[in-house]
Coordinates of C-alpha atoms and ligand atoms in Angstrom, one line a residue:
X1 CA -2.0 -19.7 -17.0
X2 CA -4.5 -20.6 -14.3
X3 CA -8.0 -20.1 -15.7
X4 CA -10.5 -20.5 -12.8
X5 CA -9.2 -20.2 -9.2
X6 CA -11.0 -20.3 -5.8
X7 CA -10.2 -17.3 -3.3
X8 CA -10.2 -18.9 0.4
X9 CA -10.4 -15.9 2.3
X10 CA -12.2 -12.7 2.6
X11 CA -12.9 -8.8 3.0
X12 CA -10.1 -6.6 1.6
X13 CA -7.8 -9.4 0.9
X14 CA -10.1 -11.7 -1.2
X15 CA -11.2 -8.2 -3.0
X16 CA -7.4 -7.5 -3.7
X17 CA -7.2 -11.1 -5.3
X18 CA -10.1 -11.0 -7.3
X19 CA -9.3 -7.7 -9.1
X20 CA -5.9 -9.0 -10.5
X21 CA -7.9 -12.5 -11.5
X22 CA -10.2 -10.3 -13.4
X23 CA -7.4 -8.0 -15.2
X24 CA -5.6 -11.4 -15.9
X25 CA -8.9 -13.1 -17.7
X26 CA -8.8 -15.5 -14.8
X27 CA -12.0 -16.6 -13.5
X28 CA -12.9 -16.6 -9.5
X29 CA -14.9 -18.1 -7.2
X30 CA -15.4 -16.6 -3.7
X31 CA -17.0 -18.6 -0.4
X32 CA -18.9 -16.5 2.3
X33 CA -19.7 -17.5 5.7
X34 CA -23.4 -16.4 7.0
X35 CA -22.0 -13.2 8.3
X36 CA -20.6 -12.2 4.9
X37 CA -23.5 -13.3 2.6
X38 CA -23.3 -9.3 1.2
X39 CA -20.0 -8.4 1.1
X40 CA -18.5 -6.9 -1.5
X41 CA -16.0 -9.9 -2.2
X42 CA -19.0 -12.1 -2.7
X43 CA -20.4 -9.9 -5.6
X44 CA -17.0 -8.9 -7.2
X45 CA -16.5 -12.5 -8.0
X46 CA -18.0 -15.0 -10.4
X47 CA -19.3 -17.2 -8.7
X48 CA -20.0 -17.0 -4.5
X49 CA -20.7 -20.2 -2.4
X50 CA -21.9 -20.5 1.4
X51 CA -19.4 -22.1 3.7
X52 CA -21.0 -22.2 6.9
X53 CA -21.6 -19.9 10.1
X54 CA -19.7 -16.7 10.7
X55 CA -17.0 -18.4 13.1
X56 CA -14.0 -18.6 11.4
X57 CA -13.8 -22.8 12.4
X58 CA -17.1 -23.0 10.7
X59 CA -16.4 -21.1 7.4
X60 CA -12.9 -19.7 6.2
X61 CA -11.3 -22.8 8.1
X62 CA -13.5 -25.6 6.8
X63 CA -9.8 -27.3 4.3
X64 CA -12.3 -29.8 3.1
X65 CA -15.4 -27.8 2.4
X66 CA -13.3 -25.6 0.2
X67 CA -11.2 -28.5 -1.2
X68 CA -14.6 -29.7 -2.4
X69 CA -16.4 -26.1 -3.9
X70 CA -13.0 -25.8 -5.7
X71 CA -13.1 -29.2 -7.6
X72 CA -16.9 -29.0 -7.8
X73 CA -16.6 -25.8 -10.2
X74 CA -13.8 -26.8 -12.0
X75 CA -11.1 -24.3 -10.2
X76 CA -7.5 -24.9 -11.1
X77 CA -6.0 -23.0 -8.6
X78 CA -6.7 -21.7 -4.8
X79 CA -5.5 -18.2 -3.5
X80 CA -5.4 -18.5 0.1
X81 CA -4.9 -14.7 0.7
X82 CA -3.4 -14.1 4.5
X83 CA -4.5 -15.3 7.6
X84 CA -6.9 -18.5 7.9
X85 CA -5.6 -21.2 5.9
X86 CA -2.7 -19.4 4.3
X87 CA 0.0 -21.7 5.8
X88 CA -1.6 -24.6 7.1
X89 CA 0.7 -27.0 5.2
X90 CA -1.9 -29.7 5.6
X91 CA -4.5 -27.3 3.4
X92 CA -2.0 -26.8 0.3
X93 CA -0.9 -30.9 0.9
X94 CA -4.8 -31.4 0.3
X95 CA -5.1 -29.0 -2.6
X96 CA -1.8 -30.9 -4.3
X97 CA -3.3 -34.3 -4.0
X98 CA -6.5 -33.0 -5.6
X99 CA -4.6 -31.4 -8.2
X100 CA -6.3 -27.6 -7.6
X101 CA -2.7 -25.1 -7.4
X102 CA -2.4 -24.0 -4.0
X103 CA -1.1 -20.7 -5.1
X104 CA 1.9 -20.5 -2.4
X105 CA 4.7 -22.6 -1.7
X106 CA 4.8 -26.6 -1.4
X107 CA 3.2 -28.1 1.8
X108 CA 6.9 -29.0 2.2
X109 CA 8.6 -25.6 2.7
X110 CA 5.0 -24.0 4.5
X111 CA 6.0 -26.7 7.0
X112 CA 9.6 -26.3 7.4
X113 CA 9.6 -22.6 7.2
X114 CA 6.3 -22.2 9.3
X115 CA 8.8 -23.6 12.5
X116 CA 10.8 -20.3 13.6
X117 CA 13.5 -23.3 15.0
X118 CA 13.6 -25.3 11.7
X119 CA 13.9 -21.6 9.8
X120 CA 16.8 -20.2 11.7
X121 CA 18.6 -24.1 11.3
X122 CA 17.9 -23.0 7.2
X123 CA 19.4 -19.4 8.1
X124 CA 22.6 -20.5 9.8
X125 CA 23.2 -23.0 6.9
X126 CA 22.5 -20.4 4.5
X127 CA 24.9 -17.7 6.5
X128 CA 22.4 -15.5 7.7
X129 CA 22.9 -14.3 10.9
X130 CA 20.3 -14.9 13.4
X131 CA 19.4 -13.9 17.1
X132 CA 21.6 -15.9 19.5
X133 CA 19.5 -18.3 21.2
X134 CA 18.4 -22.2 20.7
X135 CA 17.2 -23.5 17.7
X136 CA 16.1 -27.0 19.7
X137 CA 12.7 -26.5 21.5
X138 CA 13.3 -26.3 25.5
X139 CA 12.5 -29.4 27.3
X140 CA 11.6 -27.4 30.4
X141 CA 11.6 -23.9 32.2
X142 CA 14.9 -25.5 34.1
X143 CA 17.0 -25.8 30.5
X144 CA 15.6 -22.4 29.8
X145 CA 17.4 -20.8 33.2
X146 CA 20.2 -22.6 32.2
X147 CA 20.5 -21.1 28.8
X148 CA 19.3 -17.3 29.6
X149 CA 22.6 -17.3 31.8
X150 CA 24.6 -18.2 29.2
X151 CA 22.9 -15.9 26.4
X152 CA 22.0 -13.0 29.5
X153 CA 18.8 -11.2 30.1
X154 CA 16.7 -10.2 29.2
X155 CA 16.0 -13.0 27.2
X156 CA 12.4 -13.8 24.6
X157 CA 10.5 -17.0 25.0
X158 CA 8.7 -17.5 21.9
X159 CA 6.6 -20.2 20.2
X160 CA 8.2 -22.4 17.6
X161 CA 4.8 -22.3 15.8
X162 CA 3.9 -18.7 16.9
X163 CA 2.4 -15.8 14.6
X164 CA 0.4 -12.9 15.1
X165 CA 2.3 -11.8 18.1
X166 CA 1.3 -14.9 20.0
X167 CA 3.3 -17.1 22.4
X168 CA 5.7 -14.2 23.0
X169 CA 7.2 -13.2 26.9
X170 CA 10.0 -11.5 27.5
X171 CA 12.0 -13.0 30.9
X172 CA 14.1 -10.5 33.0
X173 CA 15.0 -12.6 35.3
X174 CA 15.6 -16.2 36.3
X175 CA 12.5 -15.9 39.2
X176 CA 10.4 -15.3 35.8
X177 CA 11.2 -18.2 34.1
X178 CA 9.1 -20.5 35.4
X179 CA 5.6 -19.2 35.4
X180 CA 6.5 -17.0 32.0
X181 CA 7.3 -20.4 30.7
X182 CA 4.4 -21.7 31.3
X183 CA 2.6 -19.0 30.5
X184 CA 4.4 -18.8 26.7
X185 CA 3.8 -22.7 26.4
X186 CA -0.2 -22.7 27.5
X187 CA -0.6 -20.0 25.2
X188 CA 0.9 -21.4 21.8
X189 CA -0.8 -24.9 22.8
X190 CA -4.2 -22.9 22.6
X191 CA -3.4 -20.6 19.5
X192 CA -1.4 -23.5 17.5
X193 CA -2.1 -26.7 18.8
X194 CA 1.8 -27.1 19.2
X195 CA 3.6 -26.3 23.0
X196 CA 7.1 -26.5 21.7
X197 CA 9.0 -23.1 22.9
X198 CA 12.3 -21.9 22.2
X199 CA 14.5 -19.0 23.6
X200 CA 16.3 -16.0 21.6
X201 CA 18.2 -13.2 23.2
X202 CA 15.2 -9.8 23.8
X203 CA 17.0 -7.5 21.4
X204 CA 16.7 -3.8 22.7
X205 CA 14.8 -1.3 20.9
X206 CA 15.1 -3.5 18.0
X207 CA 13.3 -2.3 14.1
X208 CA 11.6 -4.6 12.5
X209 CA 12.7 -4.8 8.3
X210 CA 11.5 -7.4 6.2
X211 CA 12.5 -7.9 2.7
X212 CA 9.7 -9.1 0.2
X213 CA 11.1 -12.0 -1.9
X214 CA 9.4 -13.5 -5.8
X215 CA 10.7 -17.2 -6.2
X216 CA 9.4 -19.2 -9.3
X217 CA 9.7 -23.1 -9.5
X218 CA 13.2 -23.3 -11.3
X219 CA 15.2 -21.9 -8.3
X220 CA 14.7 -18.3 -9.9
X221 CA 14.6 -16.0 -6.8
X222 CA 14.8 -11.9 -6.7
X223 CA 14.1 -9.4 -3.8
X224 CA 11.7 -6.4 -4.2
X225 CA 13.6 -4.2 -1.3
X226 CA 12.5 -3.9 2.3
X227 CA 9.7 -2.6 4.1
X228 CA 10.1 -0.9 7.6
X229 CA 7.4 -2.2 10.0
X230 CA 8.8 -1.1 13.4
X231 CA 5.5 1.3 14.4
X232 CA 4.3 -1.9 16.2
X233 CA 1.9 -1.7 19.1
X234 CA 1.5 -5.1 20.9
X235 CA 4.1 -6.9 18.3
X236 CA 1.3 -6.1 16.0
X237 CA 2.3 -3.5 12.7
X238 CA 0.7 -0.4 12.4
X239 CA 2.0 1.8 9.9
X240 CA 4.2 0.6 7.5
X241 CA 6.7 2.2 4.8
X242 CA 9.6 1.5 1.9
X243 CA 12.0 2.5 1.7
X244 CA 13.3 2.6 5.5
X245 CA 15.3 5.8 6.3
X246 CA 17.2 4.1 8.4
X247 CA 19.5 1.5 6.6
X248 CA 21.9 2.9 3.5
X249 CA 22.4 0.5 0.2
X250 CA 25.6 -1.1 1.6
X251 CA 23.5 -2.9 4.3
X252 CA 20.0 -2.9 2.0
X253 CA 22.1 -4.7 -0.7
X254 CA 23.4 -7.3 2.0
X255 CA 20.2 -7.8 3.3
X256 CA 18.1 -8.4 0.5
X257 CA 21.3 -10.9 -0.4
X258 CA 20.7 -12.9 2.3
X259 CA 16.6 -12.6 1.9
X260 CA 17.5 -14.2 -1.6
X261 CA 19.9 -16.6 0.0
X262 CA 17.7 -18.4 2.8
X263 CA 14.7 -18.5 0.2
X264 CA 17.0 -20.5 -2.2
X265 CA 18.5 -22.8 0.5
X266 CA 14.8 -23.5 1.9
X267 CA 14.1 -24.4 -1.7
X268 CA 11.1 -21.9 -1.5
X269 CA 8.9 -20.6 -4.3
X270 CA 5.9 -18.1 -5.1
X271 CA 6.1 -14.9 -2.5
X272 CA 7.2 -14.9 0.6
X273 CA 8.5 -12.3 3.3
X274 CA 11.8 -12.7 5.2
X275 CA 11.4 -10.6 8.6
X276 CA 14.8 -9.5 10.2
X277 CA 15.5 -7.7 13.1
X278 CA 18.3 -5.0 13.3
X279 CA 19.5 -3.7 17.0
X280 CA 20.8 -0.3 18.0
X281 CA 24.2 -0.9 16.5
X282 CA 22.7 -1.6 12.6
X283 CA 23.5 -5.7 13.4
X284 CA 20.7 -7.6 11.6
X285 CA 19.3 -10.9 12.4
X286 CA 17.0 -13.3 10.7
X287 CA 13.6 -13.7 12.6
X288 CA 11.2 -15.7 10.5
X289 CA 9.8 -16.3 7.2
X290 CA 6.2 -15.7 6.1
X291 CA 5.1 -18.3 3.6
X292 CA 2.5 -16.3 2.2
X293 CA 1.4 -12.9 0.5
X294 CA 1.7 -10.5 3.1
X295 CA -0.9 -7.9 4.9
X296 CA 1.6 -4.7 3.8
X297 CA 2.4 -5.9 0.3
X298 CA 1.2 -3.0 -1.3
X299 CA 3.7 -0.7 -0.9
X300 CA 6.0 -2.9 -2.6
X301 CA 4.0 -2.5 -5.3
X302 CA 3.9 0.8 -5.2
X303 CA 7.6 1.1 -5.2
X304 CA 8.8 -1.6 -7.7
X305 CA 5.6 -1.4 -9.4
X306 CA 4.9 -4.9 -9.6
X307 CA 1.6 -6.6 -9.1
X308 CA 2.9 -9.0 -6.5
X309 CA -0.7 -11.3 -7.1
X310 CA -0.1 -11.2 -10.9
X311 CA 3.5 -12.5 -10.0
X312 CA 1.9 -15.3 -7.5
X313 CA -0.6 -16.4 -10.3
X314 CA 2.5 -16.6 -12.9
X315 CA 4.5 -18.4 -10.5
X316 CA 1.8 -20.8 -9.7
X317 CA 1.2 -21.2 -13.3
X318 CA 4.2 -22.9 -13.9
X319 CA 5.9 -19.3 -15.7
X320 CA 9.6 -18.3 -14.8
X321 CA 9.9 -15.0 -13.4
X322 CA 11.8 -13.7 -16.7
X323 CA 13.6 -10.7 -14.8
X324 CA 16.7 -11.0 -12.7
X325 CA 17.6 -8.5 -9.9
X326 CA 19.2 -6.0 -11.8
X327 CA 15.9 -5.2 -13.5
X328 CA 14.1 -4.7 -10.5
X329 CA 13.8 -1.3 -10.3
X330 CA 12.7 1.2 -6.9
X331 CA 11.0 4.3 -7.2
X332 CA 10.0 6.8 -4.4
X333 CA 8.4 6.1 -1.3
X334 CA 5.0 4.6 -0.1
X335 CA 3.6 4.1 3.2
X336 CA 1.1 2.1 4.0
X337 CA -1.6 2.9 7.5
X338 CA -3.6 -0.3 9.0
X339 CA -6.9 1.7 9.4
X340 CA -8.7 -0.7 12.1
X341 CA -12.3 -0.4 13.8
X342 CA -11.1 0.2 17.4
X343 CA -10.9 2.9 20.1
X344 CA -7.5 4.4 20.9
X345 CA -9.2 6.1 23.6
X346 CA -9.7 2.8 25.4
X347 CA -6.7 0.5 25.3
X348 CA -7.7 0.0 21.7
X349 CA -11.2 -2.3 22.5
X350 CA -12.3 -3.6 19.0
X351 CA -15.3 -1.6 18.3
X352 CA -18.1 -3.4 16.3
X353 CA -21.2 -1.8 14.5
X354 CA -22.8 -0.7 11.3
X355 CA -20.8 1.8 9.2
X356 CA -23.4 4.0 8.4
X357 CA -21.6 6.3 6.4
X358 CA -17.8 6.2 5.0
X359 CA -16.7 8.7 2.4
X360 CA -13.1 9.5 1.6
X361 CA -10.8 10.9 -1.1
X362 CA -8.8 8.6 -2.8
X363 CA -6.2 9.4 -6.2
X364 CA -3.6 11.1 -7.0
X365 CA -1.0 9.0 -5.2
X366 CA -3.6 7.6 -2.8
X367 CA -4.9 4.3 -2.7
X368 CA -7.1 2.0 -0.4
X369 CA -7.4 -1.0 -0.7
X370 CA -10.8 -2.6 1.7
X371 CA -13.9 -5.2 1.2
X372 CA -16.0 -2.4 3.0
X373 CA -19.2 -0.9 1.6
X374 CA -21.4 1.8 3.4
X375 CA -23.7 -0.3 5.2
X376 CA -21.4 -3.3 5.8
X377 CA -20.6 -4.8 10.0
X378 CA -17.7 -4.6 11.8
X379 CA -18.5 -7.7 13.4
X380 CA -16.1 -9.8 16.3
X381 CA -15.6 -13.0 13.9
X382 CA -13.1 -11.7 12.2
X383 CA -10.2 -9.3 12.8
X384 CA -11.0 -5.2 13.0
X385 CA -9.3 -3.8 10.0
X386 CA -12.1 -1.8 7.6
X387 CA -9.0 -0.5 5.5
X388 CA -5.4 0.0 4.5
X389 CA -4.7 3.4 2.9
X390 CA -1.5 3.4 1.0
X391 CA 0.5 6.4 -0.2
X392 CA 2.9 7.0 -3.1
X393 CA 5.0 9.7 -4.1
X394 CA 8.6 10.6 -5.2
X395 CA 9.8 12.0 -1.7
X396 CA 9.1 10.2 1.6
X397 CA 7.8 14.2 2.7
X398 CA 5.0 14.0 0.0
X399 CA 4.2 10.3 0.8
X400 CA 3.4 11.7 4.2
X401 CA 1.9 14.8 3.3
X402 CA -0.5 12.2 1.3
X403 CA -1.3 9.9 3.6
X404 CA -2.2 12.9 5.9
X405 CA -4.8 14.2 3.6
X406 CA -6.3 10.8 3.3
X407 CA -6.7 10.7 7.0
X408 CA -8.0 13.9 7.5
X409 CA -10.8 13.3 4.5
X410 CA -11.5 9.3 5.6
X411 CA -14.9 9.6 8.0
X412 CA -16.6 6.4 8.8
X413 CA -19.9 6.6 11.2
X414 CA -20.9 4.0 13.2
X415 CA -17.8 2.5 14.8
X416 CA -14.8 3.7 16.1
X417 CA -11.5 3.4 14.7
X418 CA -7.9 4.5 15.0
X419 CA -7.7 7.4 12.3
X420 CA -7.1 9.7 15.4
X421 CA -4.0 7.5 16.6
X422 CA -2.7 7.5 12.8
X423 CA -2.4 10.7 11.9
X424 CA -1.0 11.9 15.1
X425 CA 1.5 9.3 14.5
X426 CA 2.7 10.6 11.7
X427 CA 2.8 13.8 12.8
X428 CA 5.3 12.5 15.9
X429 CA 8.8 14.5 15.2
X430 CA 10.3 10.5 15.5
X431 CA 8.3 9.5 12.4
X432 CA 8.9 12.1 10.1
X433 CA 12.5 11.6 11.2
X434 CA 12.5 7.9 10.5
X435 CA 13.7 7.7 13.7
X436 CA 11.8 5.0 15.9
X437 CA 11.8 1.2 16.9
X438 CA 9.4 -1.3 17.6
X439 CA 9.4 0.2 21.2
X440 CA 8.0 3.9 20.5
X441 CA 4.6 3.5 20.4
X442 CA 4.3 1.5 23.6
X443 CA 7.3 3.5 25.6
X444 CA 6.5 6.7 24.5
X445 CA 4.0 7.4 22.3
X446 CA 0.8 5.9 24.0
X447 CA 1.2 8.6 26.9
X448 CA 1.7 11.9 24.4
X449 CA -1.5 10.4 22.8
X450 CA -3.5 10.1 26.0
X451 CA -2.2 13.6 27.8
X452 CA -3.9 15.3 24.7
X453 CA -6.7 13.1 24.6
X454 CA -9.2 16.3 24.7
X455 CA -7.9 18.2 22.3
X456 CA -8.8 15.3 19.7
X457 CA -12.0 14.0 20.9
X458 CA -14.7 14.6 19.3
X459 CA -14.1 17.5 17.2
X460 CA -16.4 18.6 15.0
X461 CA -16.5 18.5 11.3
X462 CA -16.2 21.7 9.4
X463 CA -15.0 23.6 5.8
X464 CA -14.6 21.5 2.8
X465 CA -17.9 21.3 0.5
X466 CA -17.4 17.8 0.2
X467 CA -17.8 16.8 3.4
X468 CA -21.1 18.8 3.6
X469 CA -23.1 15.6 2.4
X470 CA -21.7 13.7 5.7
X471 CA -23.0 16.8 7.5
X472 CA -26.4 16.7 6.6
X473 CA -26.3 12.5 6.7
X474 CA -25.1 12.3 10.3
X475 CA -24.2 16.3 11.8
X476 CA -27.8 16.5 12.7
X477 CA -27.1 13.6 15.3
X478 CA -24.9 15.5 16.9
X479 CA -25.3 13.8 20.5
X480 CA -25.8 10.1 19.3
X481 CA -22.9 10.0 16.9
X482 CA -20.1 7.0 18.1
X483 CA -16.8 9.6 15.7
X484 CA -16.7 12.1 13.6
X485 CA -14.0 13.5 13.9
X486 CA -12.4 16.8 11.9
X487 CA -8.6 16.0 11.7
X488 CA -8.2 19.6 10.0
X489 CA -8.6 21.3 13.4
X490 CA -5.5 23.3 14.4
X491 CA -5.1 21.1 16.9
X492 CA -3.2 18.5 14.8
X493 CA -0.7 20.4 13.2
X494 CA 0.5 21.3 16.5
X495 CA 1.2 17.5 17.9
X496 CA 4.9 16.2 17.6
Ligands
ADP1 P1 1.7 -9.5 8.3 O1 2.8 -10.4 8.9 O2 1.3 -9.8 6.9 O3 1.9 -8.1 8.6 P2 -0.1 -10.1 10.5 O4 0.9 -10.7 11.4 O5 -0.7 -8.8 10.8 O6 0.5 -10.1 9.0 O7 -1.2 -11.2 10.2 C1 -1.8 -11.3 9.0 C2 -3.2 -11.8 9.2 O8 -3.1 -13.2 9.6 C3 -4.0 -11.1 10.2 O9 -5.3 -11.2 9.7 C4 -3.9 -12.0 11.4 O10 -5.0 -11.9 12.2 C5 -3.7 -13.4 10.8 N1 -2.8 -14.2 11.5 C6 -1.5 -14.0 11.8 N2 -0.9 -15.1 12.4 C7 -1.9 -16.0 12.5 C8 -2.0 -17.3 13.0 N3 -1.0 -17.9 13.5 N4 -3.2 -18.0 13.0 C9 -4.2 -17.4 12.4 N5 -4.2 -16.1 11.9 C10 -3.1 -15.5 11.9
ADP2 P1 5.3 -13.4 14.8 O1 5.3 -14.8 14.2 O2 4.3 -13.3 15.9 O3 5.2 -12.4 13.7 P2 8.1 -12.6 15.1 O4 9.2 -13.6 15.4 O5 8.0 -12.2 13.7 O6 6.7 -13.3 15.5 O7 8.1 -11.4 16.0 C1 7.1 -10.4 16.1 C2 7.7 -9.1 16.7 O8 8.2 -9.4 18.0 C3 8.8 -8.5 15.9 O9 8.4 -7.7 14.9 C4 9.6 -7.7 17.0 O10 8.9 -6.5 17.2 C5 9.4 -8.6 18.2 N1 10.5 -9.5 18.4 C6 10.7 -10.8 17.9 N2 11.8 -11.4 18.3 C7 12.5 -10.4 19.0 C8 13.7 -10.4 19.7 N3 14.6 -11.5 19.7 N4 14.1 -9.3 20.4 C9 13.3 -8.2 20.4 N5 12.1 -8.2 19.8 C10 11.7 -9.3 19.1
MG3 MG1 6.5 -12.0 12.3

């Protein structure tokens, strides 16, 4: 087993990775930039180094400056976490030369996989469908026309290097192409350094599954099930849950076949994510793989019970996985909400500030899982989620009625966030039937939220004694106060 390893990342992600180093006897060593110097991540570990200033390019992106803090305490390993360096192919290429496990996949496979083109030429070989489209990047807006007519609009530009949403436009017609092009193209050369764009037929009201994949380093590969992210707003996930309601265990058995397939034909190991799409007609298509542990793991765990960074430390230790897919076992149903400092009320601006107070109410199927302290920044280096809150229980009904409660007791003074948004998304009829797509939020849901915007403003907290203390710490400030909101108010219940 790894005995020291360096965690390359921060906030609730870096905490996540140093709890399961410290249950494992494994060492850790965390690096802050100036902006983090007291967050919690720096005091759960070890040791703590300074990186540099609070831009990302000047800290958590500094490959070298880590490399060097890594060898320089004697780490044997380096967790990258999500985001930042996670799959830069050139970071784990360094950390292999320098003999410190990048705990991940080879630089080989990052850098395959991390091109959607090269991924879908892996998929077809492996006989997973995929979206019809090219797998060649486009030479010019001109080959692009010539291809939409053949595939039809509306058709999806997308970056060959994209993530996070980015380098995305959907074309309607052929007068688009040219300046969507462009646009698609300028973008990903900013965001990724790379301009090469490819086209894929704009699937209607698609949902969004994924399937969670373990592979070890002796071609030993297993699925842990799907998760459902289609609650997107902006591309971007926003409430996640397994299992979906949506596909039976025919198609979930064929699925998680081919997740298992494409991971062995890429020649992939540690934990990785294969995202599909399926359309209105339950077809399914490959979309991209995600070399790296991701954001909504946790309710994976939840489900399989599985301690998906355990399994990335034994994989990158050089153990087999030592279970096959029959004993992979799935129990109830766990959801996962993306609690995020931003204000739904205004085309969700990232809202920064000093939490002055947070108190919620956590067990009994409840978990959370954050880097944030009373007292801590919401600052705009880094992106705006304080928290995830993820819910377990053996019917999806509970799960919900769980993740309710947690909204409804999670306060936080000081920014804004999107508890509001959260909870009267799951109260939507279309969630508690299961029955939405990526397109919901934006096509529907937004306006429901904003014609009731004044019933849910600003309420005022009330009842339970244990919410008292917040009264007295922030009630009196009445006027000044950025949210406090009381999601008990009959108001909610109401809202479908
Ligand atoms: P997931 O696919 O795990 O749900 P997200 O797409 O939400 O993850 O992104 C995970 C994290 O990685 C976020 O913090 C996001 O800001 C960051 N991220 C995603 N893609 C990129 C990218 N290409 N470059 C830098 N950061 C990225
Ligand atoms: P990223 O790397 O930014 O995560 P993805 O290829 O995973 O890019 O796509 C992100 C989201 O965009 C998907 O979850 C889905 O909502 C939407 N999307 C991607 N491809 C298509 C498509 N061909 N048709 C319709 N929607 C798509
Ligand atoms: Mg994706």
């Amino acid at each position: 087993m790894l005995k020291k390893i360096l965690i390359a990342n921060r906030g609730e992600i870096a905490v996540r990775i140093i709890n399961t180093a410290k249950e494992l006897g494994i060492k850790t060593v965390s690096i802050y930039s100036e902006f983090d110097k007291n967050s919690l991540f720096t005091r759960l570990s070890d040791e703590s180094y300074y990186i540099g200033n609070s831009p990302a390019t000047e800290s958590y992106l500094k490959a070298e400056s880590i490399l060097d803090v890594a060898k320089k305490t004697g780490c044997d390993g380096i967790h990258p976490g999500y985001g930042f360096l996670s799959e830069r192919s050139f970071f784990a290429e360094m950390c292999e030369k320098a003999s410190v496990k990048f705990i991940g996949p080879t630089h080989q496979a990052i850098d395959f996989l991390g091109s959607k083109t090269n991924a879908k030429k892996i998929a077809t070989i492996a006989k997973v469908p995929t979206v019809p489209g090219t797998v060649e990047p486009l030479r010019d807006f001109n080959e692009a026309i010539q291809i939409a007519k053949k595939i039809g609009y509306p058709v999806l530009i997308k970056a060959s290097a994209g993530g996070g949403g980015k380098g995305m436009r959907v074309v309607n017609s052929e007068q688009e192409m040219e300046s969507l092009f462009t646009m698609a193209q300028n973008e990903s050369k900013a965001s990724f350094g790379d301009d090469k764009i490819f086209l894929e037929k704009y699937i209607l009201n698609p949902r969004h599954i994924e399937f969670q994949i373990l592979a070890d380093e002796y071609g030993n590969v297993v699925h842990l099930g799907e998760r459902e992210c289609s609650m997107q707003r902006r591309l971007q996930k926003v409430i996640e849950e397994t299992p979906s309601v949506k596909i039976n265990d025919s198609l979930r058995k064929e699925m998680g076949e081919c997740a298992v397939k494409l991971s062995k034909e890429a020649g992939y190991s540690n934990a990785g994510t294969i995202e599909f799409i399926i359309d209105e007609y339950n077809k399914y298509y490959f979309l991209e793989m995600n070399t790296r542990l991701q954001v909504e793991h946790p309710i994976t765990e939840m489900r399989t019970g599985l301690d998906l960074v355990k399994e990335q430390l034994r994989i990158a230790s050089g153990e087999k996985l030592g279970y096959t897919q029959a004993d992979i076992k799935f129990n109830g149903y766990s959801i996962e909400c993306r609690i995020c400092a931003e204000d739904p009320y205004n085309n969700f601006l990232p809202s920064t500030g000093k939490i002055n107070y947070i108190s919620r109410v956590l067990g009994n199927g409840l978990r959370e899982d954050t880097g944030i302290q009373q007292g801590n920044e919401i600052s705009i280096y880094y992106d705006s989620m304080i928290a995830k809150l993820i819910s377990y229980a053996p019917e999806r009904e509970m799960a919900i009625a769980k993740m309710k409660r947690g909204l409804e007791n999670y306060l936080i003074d000081g920014v804004k966030t999107n508890i509001s948004f959260l909870y009267q998304l799951l109260c939507s009829k279309e969630f508690q039937t299961g029955d939405y797509n990526t397109q919901f939020i934006e096509k529907e849901f937004l306006n429901r939220f904003n014609s009731n915007k004044n019933s849910f403003d600003n309420v005022y907290l009330e009842s339970a004694s244990y919410i008292d203390a917040a009264k007295n710490k922030i009630g009196k400030r009445k006027n000044g106060i950025s949210e406090i909101i009381n999601l008990n108010s009959s108001n909610w219940k109401n809202f479908s």
